Coordinates of C-alpha atoms in Angstrom, one line a residue:
X1 CA -8.8 -164.6 78.1
X2 CA -11.8 -166.9 78.5
X3 CA -15.4 -165.8 78.2
X4 CA -16.2 -166.1 81.9
X5 CA -13.3 -163.8 82.9
X6 CA -14.4 -161.3 80.3
X7 CA -17.9 -161.2 81.6
X8 CA -16.6 -160.7 85.2
X9 CA -14.4 -157.8 84.1
X10 CA -17.3 -156.2 82.2
X11 CA -19.6 -156.5 85.3
X12 CA -17.0 -154.8 87.5
X13 CA -16.5 -152.0 85.0
X14 CA -20.3 -151.5 84.8
X15 CA -20.6 -151.4 88.6
X16 CA -17.9 -148.8 88.7
X17 CA -19.4 -146.4 86.2
X18 CA -23.1 -146.9 87.0
X19 CA -24.2 -144.7 89.9
X20 CA -26.7 -146.5 92.1
X21 CA -28.9 -143.4 91.9
X22 CA -29.3 -143.8 88.1
X23 CA -29.1 -147.6 87.8
X24 CA -31.3 -148.6 90.7
X25 CA -35.1 -148.8 90.9
X26 CA -37.1 -145.6 91.4
X27 CA -40.6 -145.9 92.8
X28 CA -43.5 -143.4 93.3
X29 CA -46.5 -143.4 95.5
X30 CA -49.4 -141.4 94.1
X31 CA -53.1 -141.5 95.1
X32 CA -55.1 -143.2 92.3
X33 CA -58.2 -141.0 92.1
X34 CA -59.7 -138.0 93.8
X35 CA -63.0 -136.2 93.7
X36 CA -62.4 -132.6 92.7
X37 CA -64.8 -129.6 92.7
X38 CA -64.8 -127.7 89.4
X39 CA -63.4 -124.1 89.7
X40 CA -61.7 -124.9 93.1
X41 CA -58.3 -126.6 93.5
X42 CA -56.9 -130.0 94.3
X43 CA -53.7 -131.3 96.0
X44 CA -52.4 -134.6 94.8
X45 CA -50.2 -136.3 97.4
X46 CA -47.1 -137.7 95.9
X47 CA -43.8 -139.2 97.1
X48 CA -41.0 -141.2 95.6
X49 CA -38.1 -143.3 96.6
X50 CA -34.8 -144.0 94.9
X51 CA -31.5 -145.8 95.7
X52 CA -28.2 -144.3 96.5
X53 CA -29.3 -141.8 99.2
X54 CA -31.0 -138.4 98.9
X55 CA -30.1 -135.8 96.3
X56 CA -30.6 -132.1 96.8
X57 CA -33.5 -130.5 95.1
X58 CA -31.1 -128.7 92.7
X59 CA -30.0 -132.0 91.3
X60 CA -33.6 -133.2 90.6
X61 CA -36.2 -132.0 88.1
X62 CA -39.9 -132.9 88.7
X63 CA -42.4 -133.0 85.9
X64 CA -46.1 -133.9 85.7
X65 CA -47.5 -134.9 82.3
X66 CA -50.5 -136.6 80.6
X67 CA -50.4 -140.3 80.9
X68 CA -50.7 -141.1 77.2
X69 CA -48.7 -138.1 76.0
X70 CA -45.4 -137.9 78.1
X71 CA -44.2 -134.8 76.1
X72 CA -47.4 -132.8 77.1
X73 CA -46.6 -131.4 80.5
X74 CA -49.1 -129.9 83.0
X75 CA -46.2 -128.9 85.3
X76 CA -42.6 -128.1 84.6
X77 CA -40.2 -125.7 86.2
X78 CA -39.8 -124.1 82.7
X79 CA -43.1 -122.5 82.1
X80 CA -42.5 -122.5 78.3
X81 CA -42.7 -126.4 78.4
X82 CA -46.2 -126.4 80.0
X83 CA -49.4 -126.8 78.0
X84 CA -51.0 -123.4 77.6
X85 CA -54.2 -124.3 79.5
X86 CA -52.2 -125.3 82.6
X87 CA -49.8 -122.4 82.7
X88 CA -50.1 -120.5 86.0
X89 CA -52.4 -123.2 87.5
X90 CA -49.9 -125.9 88.7
X91 CA -47.1 -126.0 91.2
X92 CA -45.1 -128.4 93.3
X93 CA -45.8 -128.1 97.0
X94 CA -43.1 -130.4 98.2
X95 CA -39.3 -130.4 98.1
X96 CA -37.9 -132.9 95.6
X97 CA -34.8 -133.2 97.8
X98 CA -37.2 -134.6 100.5
X99 CA -38.8 -137.1 98.0
X100 CA -42.0 -135.0 98.0
X101 CA -43.6 -134.5 94.6
X102 CA -47.0 -133.3 95.7
X103 CA -48.9 -131.3 93.0
X104 CA -51.5 -128.5 93.3
X105 CA -53.9 -127.6 90.4
X106 CA -56.0 -124.5 90.7
X107 CA -59.0 -123.2 88.8
X108 CA -60.1 -126.7 87.9
X109 CA -62.0 -127.1 84.7
X110 CA -64.2 -130.0 83.5
X111 CA -61.5 -131.5 81.3
X112 CA -58.8 -131.5 84.0
X113 CA -59.6 -135.1 84.7
X114 CA -56.2 -136.6 83.7
X115 CA -54.8 -139.1 84.3
X116 CA -51.6 -137.3 85.3
X117 CA -48.3 -139.0 85.9
X118 CA -45.1 -137.8 87.6
X119 CA -41.6 -138.0 86.1
X120 CA -38.3 -137.4 87.8
X121 CA -35.1 -136.4 85.9
X122 CA -31.8 -136.2 87.7
X123 CA -29.5 -133.5 86.5
X124 CA -25.7 -133.7 86.3
X125 CA -24.8 -130.5 88.0
X126 CA -26.5 -127.7 89.9
X127 CA -26.5 -125.7 86.6
X128 CA -29.3 -128.0 85.6
X129 CA -27.7 -129.8 82.7
X130 CA -29.9 -132.8 82.2
X131 CA -28.8 -136.4 82.2
X132 CA -30.2 -139.0 79.8
X133 CA -32.0 -140.7 82.7
X134 CA -35.8 -140.1 83.0
X135 CA -38.1 -142.0 85.4
X136 CA -41.7 -141.8 84.4
X137 CA -44.1 -143.5 86.8
X138 CA -46.9 -144.3 84.3
X139 CA -48.2 -147.1 86.4
X140 CA -48.8 -144.7 89.3
X141 CA -51.0 -141.9 87.9
X142 CA -53.9 -139.9 89.4
X143 CA -57.4 -139.5 87.8
X144 CA -59.7 -136.7 88.9
X145 CA -63.5 -137.2 89.2
X146 CA -64.8 -133.7 88.4
X147 CA -67.7 -132.6 90.6
X148 CA -70.2 -129.8 90.0
X149 CA -71.9 -129.9 93.4
X150 CA -69.8 -129.0 96.5
X151 CA -69.6 -131.6 99.4
X152 CA -72.4 -131.6 102.0
X153 CA -71.6 -129.9 105.3
X154 CA -72.0 -131.9 108.5
X155 CA -74.0 -129.9 111.0
X156 CA -75.8 -132.2 113.6
X157 CA -78.9 -131.0 115.3
X158 CA -77.8 -129.6 118.6
X159 CA -79.1 -130.7 122.0
X160 CA -81.5 -128.5 123.9
X161 CA -79.5 -125.6 125.4
X162 CA -80.0 -124.2 128.9
X163 CA -80.3 -120.5 129.4
X164 CA -77.1 -119.0 130.8
X165 CA -74.9 -122.2 130.4
X166 CA -72.1 -122.4 127.8
X167 CA -73.1 -124.2 124.6
X168 CA -71.3 -125.2 121.4
X169 CA -72.4 -126.0 117.8
X170 CA -70.0 -127.8 115.4
X171 CA -69.9 -127.7 111.6
X172 CA -67.4 -129.5 109.3
X173 CA -66.8 -130.2 105.6
X174 CA -64.4 -132.3 103.6
X175 CA -62.2 -130.8 100.8
X176 CA -59.2 -131.5 98.6
X177 CA -57.1 -128.4 98.9
X178 CA -55.4 -127.8 102.2
X179 CA -53.3 -124.9 100.8
X180 CA -56.5 -123.1 100.0
X181 CA -59.0 -124.6 102.5
X182 CA -62.7 -123.5 102.4
X183 CA -63.7 -120.8 104.8
X184 CA -66.5 -121.6 107.3
X185 CA -68.6 -118.8 108.7
X186 CA -71.7 -118.6 111.0
X187 CA -74.9 -116.5 110.8
X188 CA -77.8 -116.4 113.2
X189 CA -75.7 -116.4 116.4
X190 CA -72.4 -114.8 117.4
X191 CA -69.8 -116.2 119.7
X192 CA -66.2 -117.5 119.9
X193 CA -65.1 -119.6 116.9
X194 CA -62.4 -122.2 116.9
X195 CA -61.1 -124.1 113.8
X196 CA -59.5 -127.5 113.4
X197 CA -57.9 -129.0 110.4
X198 CA -57.4 -132.7 109.9
X199 CA -56.0 -135.1 107.2
X200 CA -58.8 -137.7 106.9
X201 CA -57.4 -139.8 104.1
X202 CA -55.0 -139.6 101.1
X203 CA -55.9 -136.4 99.2
X204 CA -58.8 -135.5 101.4
X205 CA -58.9 -133.1 104.4
X206 CA -61.5 -131.8 106.8
X207 CA -62.0 -128.4 108.3
X208 CA -64.1 -128.0 111.4
X209 CA -65.6 -124.9 113.0
X210 CA -66.8 -124.9 116.6
X211 CA -69.1 -122.0 117.6
X212 CA -69.2 -121.4 121.4
X213 CA -71.7 -119.0 123.1
X214 CA -74.0 -118.6 126.1
X215 CA -77.6 -118.8 125.0
X216 CA -80.4 -116.6 126.2
X217 CA -84.1 -117.5 126.4
X218 CA -84.8 -115.1 123.5
X219 CA -82.5 -117.4 121.3
X220 CA -85.1 -120.1 121.4
X221 CA -86.1 -121.3 117.9
X222 CA -83.2 -119.2 116.4
X223 CA -81.9 -120.6 113.1
X224 CA -78.2 -121.0 113.0
X225 CA -76.5 -121.4 109.6
X226 CA -73.0 -122.6 108.7
X227 CA -71.6 -121.5 105.4
X228 CA -68.6 -122.9 103.5
X229 CA -66.9 -120.8 100.8
X230 CA -64.6 -122.8 98.6
X231 CA -61.7 -121.5 96.5
X232 CA -63.3 -120.3 93.3
X233 CA -66.3 -118.6 95.1
X234 CA -68.4 -121.8 95.3
X235 CA -70.5 -121.9 98.4
X236 CA -72.5 -124.5 100.4
X237 CA -74.6 -124.0 103.6
X238 CA -76.7 -125.8 106.1
X239 CA -78.9 -124.7 109.0
X240 CA -80.3 -126.0 112.3
X241 CA -82.7 -124.6 114.9
X242 CA -81.6 -123.8 118.4
X243 CA -83.9 -124.7 121.3
X244 CA -83.3 -123.0 124.7
X245 CA -84.7 -124.2 128.0
X246 CA -85.3 -121.7 130.9
X247 CA -82.7 -122.1 133.6
X248 CA -85.3 -122.3 136.4
X249 CA -87.2 -125.0 134.6
X250 CA -84.1 -127.1 134.3
X251 CA -83.2 -126.5 138.0
X252 CA -86.8 -127.3 139.1
X253 CA -86.7 -130.6 137.2
X254 CA -83.5 -131.5 138.9
X255 CA -84.8 -130.5 142.3
X256 CA -88.0 -132.5 141.8
X257 CA -85.9 -135.5 140.9
X258 CA -84.2 -135.2 144.3
X259 CA -87.6 -135.2 146.0
X260 CA -89.5 -137.6 143.9
X261 CA -86.9 -140.4 143.9
X262 CA -86.7 -140.7 147.8
X263 CA -90.4 -140.3 148.2
X264 CA -91.1 -143.1 145.7
X265 CA -88.6 -145.3 147.4
X266 CA -90.2 -144.7 150.8
X267 CA -93.7 -145.3 149.4
X268 CA -92.6 -148.6 147.9
X269 CA -91.1 -149.7 151.2
X270 CA -94.3 -148.8 153.2
X271 CA -96.4 -150.6 150.6
X272 CA -94.3 -153.7 150.9
X273 CA -94.5 -153.7 154.8
X274 CA -98.3 -153.4 154.6
X275 CA -98.5 -156.3 152.2
X276 CA -96.5 -158.4 154.6
X277 CA -98.7 -157.5 157.6
X278 CA -101.9 -158.2 155.6
X279 CA -100.6 -161.5 154.5
X280 CA -99.8 -162.5 158.1
X281 CA -103.2 -161.5 159.4
X282 CA -105.2 -163.4 156.8
X283 CA -102.9 -166.4 157.0
X284 CA -103.8 -166.8 160.7
X285 CA -107.5 -166.5 159.9
X286 CA -107.3 -169.0 157.2
X287 CA -105.6 -171.5 159.5
X288 CA -108.3 -170.9 162.2
X289 CA -111.1 -171.6 159.6
X290 CA -109.4 -174.7 158.4
X291 CA -109.1 -176.0 162.0
X292 CA -112.8 -175.4 162.7
X293 CA -113.9 -177.1 159.5
X294 CA -111.6 -180.1 160.4
X295 CA -113.2 -180.4 163.8
X296 CA -116.7 -180.4 162.4
X297 CA -116.0 -183.3 160.1
X298 CA -114.5 -185.3 162.9
X299 CA -117.7 -185.0 165.0
X300 CA -119.8 -186.3 162.1
X301 CA -117.8 -189.5 161.9

């Protein structure tokens, strides 16, 4: 048998025994870096793709480890295989069978900066017997920038409120842990509160609180404070002053506008007509004067 035929037979045998799940290329998508507040928590978005179609979660094992030390795990389904200082602080939020490897780390400490990398290990059967295949995505790891100061709240200065008319004040703050989002609360004024949650970019979310109330004149110069309490009992707050205008003053201003604008327009029209009449009168007098002066000069010559 010639060499070419032997190579062809070998290739066919290899294709037959090598499952595309194990022999194809696996890829992961992990956010590169995140700002994380010490003592709170962080969620690291992670997803992966692999050839050969989806496998059930029971046929996959997800592991997060230190980049330079792949045998030092910060997350493993077997708690005995996790570094002591990460035990009880990490968990997977996604389903591996849905290609979701999102990681949560709680009670963040200063040295939890990583980088951390994800590894996937297919298992042979649902009794979790491992295969020899391991796919570590060491080129797609996340580093955490540990922050001591909580993010600044956004609380714009409100417009002047009108007594008796519905009014809203909005407060928002960014965070990195949607599973344990910060709690926003108000002091200085009570009313109906509505919350909104939004994914603003990879690994960062925003919570917004909208306070709605009907102001009274006695609320003028009231200080309204928005407070954010993050997981880990870290707080941040910001205040603004509320200014309330009397309802009658606002209505009077509107009524005066209805009067002043037409009166001003009428006055401008009358003034314009007077200017036209005056111009016509003096124009005829000037012409008469010019005629007389012209007649005088003609008599002299």
